Coordinates of C-alpha atoms and ligand atoms in Angstrom, one line a residue:
M1 CA 24.2 13.9 -12.7
I2 CA 24.4 16.0 -15.1
P3 CA 22.7 14.3 -18.0
T4 CA 25.4 14.4 -21.5
T5 CA 24.0 14.0 -24.4
D6 CA 25.2 10.7 -24.7
L7 CA 22.3 8.7 -23.2
S8 CA 23.8 5.3 -23.2
A9 CA 26.7 6.3 -21.1
D10 CA 25.2 8.4 -18.7
L11 CA 22.4 5.5 -18.4
K12 CA 25.6 3.2 -18.2
K13 CA 26.5 5.5 -15.0
I14 CA 23.6 4.9 -13.3
A15 CA 23.8 1.6 -13.8
E16 CA 27.0 1.3 -12.4
K17 CA 26.1 3.4 -8.9
V18 CA 23.3 0.6 -8.5
K19 CA 25.1 -1.9 -9.0
A20 CA 27.7 -0.7 -6.4
G21 CA 24.6 -0.4 -4.1
Q22 CA 25.3 3.6 -4.0
R23 CA 21.8 5.6 -3.9
I24 CA 20.6 8.0 -7.4
T25 CA 20.0 11.5 -7.0
D26 CA 16.6 12.7 -7.8
E27 CA 17.9 13.8 -10.9
E28 CA 18.8 10.3 -11.7
G29 CA 15.3 9.0 -10.6
L30 CA 13.8 11.4 -12.9
F31 CA 16.1 10.4 -15.9
L32 CA 15.3 6.8 -15.2
F33 CA 11.9 7.8 -15.8
E34 CA 12.2 9.7 -18.9
N35 CA 14.6 7.7 -20.8
A36 CA 14.9 4.5 -19.5
S37 CA 13.9 1.3 -21.5
L38 CA 11.5 -0.9 -19.3
G39 CA 14.3 -3.8 -20.1
F40 CA 17.1 -1.5 -18.1
V41 CA 14.9 -0.8 -15.0
G42 CA 14.0 -3.8 -14.2
S43 CA 17.2 -5.7 -14.2
L44 CA 18.2 -3.2 -12.1
A45 CA 15.5 -3.0 -10.0
N46 CA 15.6 -7.2 -10.2
G47 CA 19.1 -7.5 -9.3
I48 CA 17.8 -5.2 -6.2
K49 CA 15.7 -7.1 -5.4
E50 CA 17.7 -10.5 -5.2
K51 CA 20.3 -9.1 -3.2
L52 CA 18.0 -8.5 -0.5
H53 CA 15.6 -11.0 -0.7
G54 CA 16.8 -14.0 -2.4
N55 CA 14.4 -15.6 -4.9
K56 CA 12.1 -15.1 -2.1
V57 CA 8.2 -13.4 -2.8
F58 CA 6.1 -13.0 0.7
F59 CA 2.4 -12.7 1.0
N60 CA 0.6 -12.9 4.1
R61 CA -3.2 -14.4 5.0
N62 CA -5.4 -11.4 6.2
F63 CA -8.9 -10.1 5.6
H64 CA -9.9 -6.5 5.1
I65 CA -13.2 -4.7 7.2
E66 CA -14.0 -1.2 5.5
P67 CA -16.2 -0.1 8.3
T68 CA -18.0 2.9 6.2
N69 CA -17.7 4.2 2.7
V70 CA -19.1 7.2 4.0
C71 CA -16.4 10.0 3.8
V72 CA -16.3 13.7 4.7
F73 CA -13.7 14.5 2.1
S74 CA -14.3 14.2 -1.6
C75 CA -11.3 12.9 -3.5
N76 CA -11.6 13.2 -7.1
F77 CA -9.9 9.8 -8.0
C78 CA -12.2 7.7 -5.4
S79 CA -15.2 6.0 -6.3
Y80 CA -16.0 4.2 -3.2
S81 CA -17.3 7.6 -1.5
K82 CA -19.1 8.8 -5.0
L83 CA -21.2 6.1 -4.7
Y84 CA -22.6 7.0 -1.3
A85 CA -22.7 10.6 -1.9
K86 CA -25.5 9.7 -5.2
R87 CA -27.4 7.3 -2.7
E88 CA -26.3 4.3 -4.3
E89 CA -24.8 2.5 -2.1
G90 CA -23.7 2.9 1.9
W91 CA -22.8 1.3 4.7
E92 CA -21.9 1.8 7.9
L93 CA -20.6 -1.4 10.2
S94 CA -21.1 -1.7 13.9
I95 CA -18.5 -2.5 16.3
E96 CA -20.3 -5.9 16.6
E97 CA -20.6 -6.5 12.9
M98 CA -17.1 -6.0 12.5
L99 CA -16.2 -8.3 15.3
N100 CA -18.8 -10.8 13.9
M101 CA -16.7 -10.2 10.3
V102 CA -13.5 -11.4 12.6
K103 CA -15.3 -14.1 14.3
K104 CA -16.0 -15.7 10.8
Y105 CA -12.3 -16.3 10.8
D106 CA -12.1 -18.4 13.9
G107 CA -10.1 -21.6 13.1
I108 CA -8.5 -19.8 10.3
P109 CA -4.7 -19.5 10.8
I110 CA -5.1 -15.7 9.3
T111 CA -2.4 -13.2 10.8
E112 CA -3.8 -10.2 10.2
V113 CA -6.9 -8.0 9.9
H114 CA -6.1 -5.0 7.8
I115 CA -9.0 -1.9 8.8
V116 CA -9.5 1.2 6.6
G117 CA -12.2 3.2 5.0
G118 CA -13.9 6.5 4.2
V119 CA -13.9 8.7 7.2
H120 CA -17.7 8.8 9.3
P121 CA -18.0 11.9 11.1
K122 CA -19.7 10.0 13.7
M123 CA -17.2 7.4 13.8
D124 CA -14.6 9.2 16.3
L125 CA -11.7 8.0 18.3
Q126 CA -13.7 6.1 21.0
F127 CA -15.8 4.3 19.0
F128 CA -12.3 2.9 17.4
A129 CA -10.5 2.1 20.1
D130 CA -13.3 0.3 21.4
L131 CA -13.5 -1.5 18.2
L132 CA -9.7 -2.9 18.4
K133 CA -10.5 -3.7 22.1
A134 CA -13.1 -5.9 20.6
I135 CA -11.1 -7.6 18.3
K136 CA -8.2 -8.2 20.5
S137 CA -10.1 -9.6 23.3
H138 CA -12.1 -12.0 20.4
R139 CA -8.8 -12.8 19.2
P140 CA -5.5 -11.3 21.1
S141 CA -2.8 -13.1 18.6
L142 CA -4.3 -11.3 15.2
H143 CA -2.2 -8.4 14.1
I144 CA -4.4 -5.0 14.0
K145 CA -2.9 -2.7 11.1
A146 CA -5.5 -0.2 10.7
F147 CA -6.7 3.5 9.9
T148 CA -4.7 5.2 7.1
A149 CA -3.2 8.6 8.2
V150 CA -6.3 10.7 6.2
E151 CA -8.6 8.8 9.1
Y152 CA -5.9 9.4 12.3
D153 CA -5.9 13.2 11.1
Y154 CA -9.6 13.3 11.6
M155 CA -10.4 12.0 14.5
F156 CA -7.4 13.1 16.1
R157 CA -8.5 16.6 15.8
K158 CA -12.3 15.8 16.6
A159 CA -10.8 14.5 19.9
K160 CA -8.8 17.5 20.7
V161 CA -5.3 15.5 20.7
N162 CA -2.0 15.6 19.0
A163 CA -0.8 12.3 16.8
E164 CA 1.3 11.3 20.3
E165 CA -1.6 11.4 21.9
G166 CA -4.1 9.8 19.9
L167 CA -1.6 6.9 18.9
K168 CA -1.0 6.1 22.1
F169 CA -4.4 5.8 23.1
L170 CA -5.1 3.6 20.3
I171 CA -2.0 1.7 20.5
A172 CA -3.4 0.5 24.5
A173 CA -6.4 -0.4 22.7
G174 CA -4.7 -2.5 20.1
L175 CA -3.3 -1.2 17.2
D176 CA -0.1 -2.5 15.9
S177 CA 0.9 -1.1 12.9
I178 CA -0.7 1.7 9.9
P179 CA -1.4 0.9 6.7
G180 CA 0.1 3.4 3.7
G181 CA -3.4 4.8 2.2
G182 CA -4.0 8.3 2.2
A183 CA -0.7 9.9 0.8
E184 CA -2.0 9.7 -2.7
I185 CA 0.6 12.3 -3.9
F186 CA 2.2 14.8 -1.4
H187 CA 3.4 17.7 -4.0
P188 CA 0.9 20.5 -3.1
E189 CA 0.3 21.5 -6.8
I190 CA -1.4 17.7 -7.7
R191 CA -3.0 17.4 -4.1
E192 CA -4.4 20.4 -4.7
K193 CA -5.9 19.3 -7.4
I194 CA -7.0 15.5 -6.8
C195 CA -7.9 15.5 -3.1
A196 CA -7.5 19.4 -1.4
D197 CA -9.4 18.6 1.4
K198 CA -7.6 16.3 3.5
V199 CA -4.5 15.8 5.6
N200 CA -1.3 17.3 3.2
A201 CA 2.0 16.0 3.3
D202 CA 3.5 17.2 6.2
G203 CA 0.3 16.4 8.3
W204 CA 0.6 12.6 6.7
L205 CA 4.3 12.3 7.1
N206 CA 3.9 13.3 10.8
I207 CA 1.4 10.7 12.0
H208 CA 4.5 8.0 10.5
E209 CA 7.0 9.5 11.9
T210 CA 5.1 9.8 15.4
A211 CA 4.2 6.2 14.8
H212 CA 7.5 4.7 14.2
K213 CA 8.8 7.1 17.4
L214 CA 6.1 5.1 19.7
G215 CA 7.6 2.0 17.7
L216 CA 4.7 0.8 14.9
H217 CA 6.0 0.0 11.5
S218 CA 3.8 1.4 9.1
N219 CA 3.4 1.3 5.0
A220 CA 3.7 4.4 2.4
T221 CA 1.6 4.4 -0.8
I222 CA 2.0 6.3 -4.2
L223 CA -1.4 7.0 -6.1
Y224 CA 0.1 7.0 -9.3
G225 CA -1.4 7.6 -13.4
Q226 CA -3.1 10.0 -12.4
V227 CA -2.7 13.6 -13.7
E228 CA 0.9 13.8 -12.2
K229 CA 4.4 14.1 -14.0
Y230 CA 7.2 12.0 -13.0
E231 CA 8.5 15.1 -11.4
H232 CA 5.8 14.8 -8.6
R233 CA 6.8 10.9 -8.3
I234 CA 10.4 11.4 -7.6
D235 CA 9.4 14.0 -4.5
H236 CA 6.6 12.0 -3.4
M237 CA 9.7 9.1 -2.7
R238 CA 12.0 11.6 -1.7
R239 CA 9.5 12.5 1.1
L240 CA 9.4 9.0 2.2
R241 CA 13.2 8.3 1.7
E242 CA 14.4 10.9 3.9
L243 CA 11.6 9.9 7.2
Q244 CA 12.9 6.6 6.5
D245 CA 16.6 7.5 7.2
R246 CA 15.3 9.2 10.0
T247 CA 12.8 6.6 11.8
K248 CA 13.1 3.2 9.8
G249 CA 9.8 2.2 10.3
F250 CA 8.3 1.8 6.9
N251 CA 7.9 -1.4 5.6
T252 CA 7.0 -1.3 2.7
F253 CA 6.0 0.8 -0.4
I254 CA 3.3 0.2 -2.4
P255 CA 2.4 1.6 -5.5
L256 CA -1.3 1.9 -6.2
K257 CA -2.5 2.6 -10.2
F258 CA -5.1 4.9 -10.5
R259 CA -8.1 3.3 -12.3
N260 CA -10.9 5.9 -13.2
K261 CA -14.8 4.1 -13.1
D262 CA -16.8 6.1 -11.8
N263 CA -15.2 9.0 -10.2
D264 CA -14.6 12.7 -10.7
M265 CA -11.5 11.7 -12.9
S266 CA -12.9 9.2 -15.5
N267 CA -11.6 11.3 -18.6
V268 CA -8.0 10.7 -17.2
P269 CA -6.9 7.6 -18.9
E270 CA -5.1 4.8 -17.2
S271 CA -1.4 4.4 -17.4
T272 CA -0.2 1.2 -19.4
H273 CA 1.1 -2.3 -18.1
I274 CA 4.4 -0.7 -19.5
E275 CA 4.1 1.9 -17.2
D276 CA 3.0 0.6 -14.3
M277 CA 6.5 -2.0 -14.5
K278 CA 8.4 0.9 -14.5
M279 CA 6.4 2.5 -11.5
Y280 CA 7.3 -0.8 -9.7
A281 CA 11.0 -1.1 -10.9
I282 CA 12.0 2.8 -10.8
A283 CA 10.5 2.5 -7.1
R284 CA 12.8 -0.3 -6.5
I285 CA 15.7 1.6 -7.7
Y286 CA 14.8 5.1 -6.0
L287 CA 14.0 3.9 -2.6
D288 CA 17.2 2.1 -1.3
N289 CA 16.5 2.3 2.3
F290 CA 12.9 0.6 1.6
P291 CA 13.3 -3.5 2.9
H292 CA 10.0 -4.5 0.6
I293 CA 8.1 -2.9 -2.5
K294 CA 4.8 -4.4 -3.0
A295 CA 2.0 -4.9 -5.8
Y296 CA -1.4 -5.0 -4.3
W297 CA -2.9 -7.6 -6.8
P298 CA -6.5 -7.1 -6.1
M299 CA -6.1 -3.7 -7.8
L300 CA -3.0 -4.7 -10.5
G301 CA -4.9 -8.3 -11.1
R302 CA -3.0 -11.7 -11.0
Q303 CA -1.1 -11.5 -14.5
N304 CA 0.2 -8.0 -13.6
A305 CA 1.4 -8.8 -10.2
Q306 CA 3.0 -12.0 -11.4
L307 CA 4.7 -9.7 -13.7
S308 CA 5.7 -7.2 -11.3
L309 CA 7.9 -10.0 -9.6
S310 CA 10.7 -9.1 -12.4
F311 CA 10.7 -5.7 -11.5
G312 CA 11.7 -5.6 -8.7
V313 CA 8.7 -6.5 -6.3
D314 CA 8.7 -9.1 -3.2
D315 CA 5.2 -8.6 -1.8
I316 CA 1.9 -9.8 -3.0
D317 CA 0.0 -8.9 -0.3
G318 CA -2.6 -11.6 0.8
T319 CA -5.5 -13.5 0.7
I320 CA -7.6 -10.6 1.0
D321 CA -11.3 -11.7 1.1
D322 CA -13.9 -10.0 -1.0
T323 CA -14.6 -7.2 1.5
T324 CA -12.5 -4.7 -0.1
K325 CA -14.6 -2.4 -2.4
I326 CA -12.2 0.6 -2.6
Y327 CA -10.8 -1.4 -6.0
S328 CA -13.3 -2.9 -7.2
M329 CA -15.6 0.1 -7.3
A330 CA -12.9 1.9 -9.0
G331 CA -12.7 -0.7 -12.0
S332 CA -10.0 -2.7 -11.0
E333 CA -10.1 -6.5 -12.9
E334 CA -10.8 -7.9 -9.3
Q335 CA -14.4 -7.4 -9.0
S336 CA -14.4 -9.6 -5.9
P337 CA -11.0 -10.0 -4.7
S338 CA -9.9 -13.5 -2.8
M339 CA -7.1 -15.8 -3.3
T340 CA -7.0 -19.3 -1.3
T341 CA -2.9 -19.5 0.0
A342 CA -2.9 -22.1 -2.4
E343 CA -4.2 -20.0 -5.6
L344 CA -1.4 -17.2 -4.3
I345 CA 1.6 -20.2 -4.0
T346 CA 0.8 -21.5 -6.9
L347 CA 0.6 -17.5 -8.5
I348 CA 4.3 -17.1 -7.2
K349 CA 5.5 -20.9 -8.2
Q350 CA 4.0 -20.5 -12.0
V351 CA 7.0 -17.6 -12.3
H352 CA 9.8 -19.6 -10.3
R353 CA 9.8 -18.0 -7.3
D354 CA 9.8 -19.3 -3.8
P355 CA 6.4 -18.6 -2.0
V356 CA 7.3 -17.1 2.0
E357 CA 4.1 -16.9 4.1
R358 CA 5.2 -14.1 6.1
D359 CA 3.3 -11.9 9.2
T360 CA 2.8 -8.2 8.9
L361 CA 6.4 -7.2 10.2
Y362 CA 7.9 -9.5 8.1
N363 CA 8.7 -12.7 10.3
E364 CA 8.9 -15.5 7.9
I365 CA 6.4 -18.1 8.7
K366 CA 6.6 -20.9 6.1
N367 CA 8.5 -21.2 3.6
Y368 CA 6.7 -23.3 0.7
S369 CA 9.2 -23.6 -2.0
S370 CA 9.3 -27.0 -1.5
I371 CA 5.6 -28.0 -1.0
N372 CA 3.1 -28.7 -3.1
A373 CA 0.6 -26.1 -3.0
E374 CA -2.4 -28.4 -4.4
V375 CA -2.1 -31.3 -1.9
N376 CA -1.7 -29.6 1.4
A377 CA -5.0 -29.5 3.2
E378 CA -3.7 -27.1 5.6
M379 CA -3.5 -24.2 3.5
N380 CA -7.1 -22.9 2.3
Ligands
V47_1 O1 -5.4 6.0 -0.4 C1 -9.0 4.8 -3.9 C2 -6.1 4.5 -3.0 C3 -6.1 3.8 -1.3 C4 -8.2 4.9 -5.7 O2 -0.6 -0.5 3.8 C5 -7.2 4.3 -5.4 O3 -0.7 -3.1 3.2 C6 -6.3 3.9 -7.4 O4 -3.7 1.9 0.5 N1 -7.6 3.8 -8.1 C7 -6.3 2.9 0.2 N2 -6.3 3.6 -5.9 C8 -5.7 1.1 0.0 C9 -4.5 1.6 0.5 C10 -3.6 0.0 0.6 C11 -4.1 -0.7 0.1 C12 -3.7 -2.4 0.2 C13 -2.2 -2.5 1.5 C14 -2.4 -1.3 1.6 C15 -1.3 -1.6 3.0 C16 -2.7 -0.1 1.6 O5 -6.6 3.1 -2.5 C17 -6.3 5.3 -0.9 C18 -5.8 5.6 -2.1 O6 -4.9 6.0 -2.8 N3 -7.5 4.7 -3.9 N4 -9.5 5.1 -4.8 C19 -8.4 4.8 -7.4 N5 -9.9 4.9 -8.2
SF4_2 FE1 -12.6 9.5 1.3 FE2 -10.7 8.1 1.2 FE3 -12.5 8.4 -0.8 FE4 -10.6 10.3 -0.3 S1 -9.7 7.9 -1.0 S2 -12.8 10.3 -0.5 S3 -10.4 10.2 2.0 S4 -12.7 7.2 1.4

């Protein structure tokens, strides 16, 4: 698109393209970030969301295990590993301790465990394969979504295996899919400033591409609202859109708002709520080949998660237990994130959407639109 001096005519052209189901260019994406009102992008994004998923909003029943906050890397935005470095709070869980966390959910109808943490020099490929095996042999039907590309890159290099060999080894042990963390911002100019020493963009994308080729699905994130510019957000999403064109392996895109408490970037102000909604909306518009856009409520807070459902978001993740520390330590609204299924359903219904419980791969488990959350005992 060649911008003219007539802003509203240029925006109208983009709107026509989007409504016709056409892909927008990088220049048009940037133009939206720089010139479009929140209402404009919100309405386009909501139109796409409703075309794809109607009035449905997805959630799942999951819990998190964070094996450790010890980390060999030193991302400047990370409050989590910082506390360990200052000897203020650190943990390293054994396989037995993590298995006991899984056992706590015996008889409770959760469908997913999400495992992610710091990169501990002693927790290696074999340790994690043993962990996956232990969980699978205790509860074979539990979907294991585990480890970011950052953790894989380190454990595979240490074990001297390539991505394909390492992933095959973990799939044999019980790995089912890969979460979206560690992507941050791919552009080297920003990556160098915020997380110089961990896997770069090509390494992150290669691990996800290899996983997709082996039949796994994965998610992708962006850490926005820190020192990046709009052009870096577009660059990030372009790399993901290109990979998705090749593999179709991504399920969902998750914008993660930078939180600034107790980390080395505390001087960087956090983005406004308006900026947050704009990020969701433009992600929904630009990433035309991603089936889902997720708002991670423990980081955004409940009300903003509700608001995001009018800005292109169709998924608000799950009933995460308070084992998730990466955000509470960085200053999110949710200091002890946990919601019952009934609370999640009520949250979605309050904004007149239809709550649908899904599994990790977005197979629908139950539509709660005509079920009264408060009186349904089986939901907690
Ligand atoms: O990669 C760390 C982020 C991510 C901060 O795939 C921060 O379903 C904001 O990726 N401010 C890990 N963000 C969490 C993650 C995730 C979460 C929920 C669902 C899924 C999924 C994936 O947390 C890291 C990093 O980008 N993070 N510190 C911070 N101060
Ligand atoms: Fe380590 Fe992840 Fe924190 Fe970076 S964001 S320091 S890789 S725990």
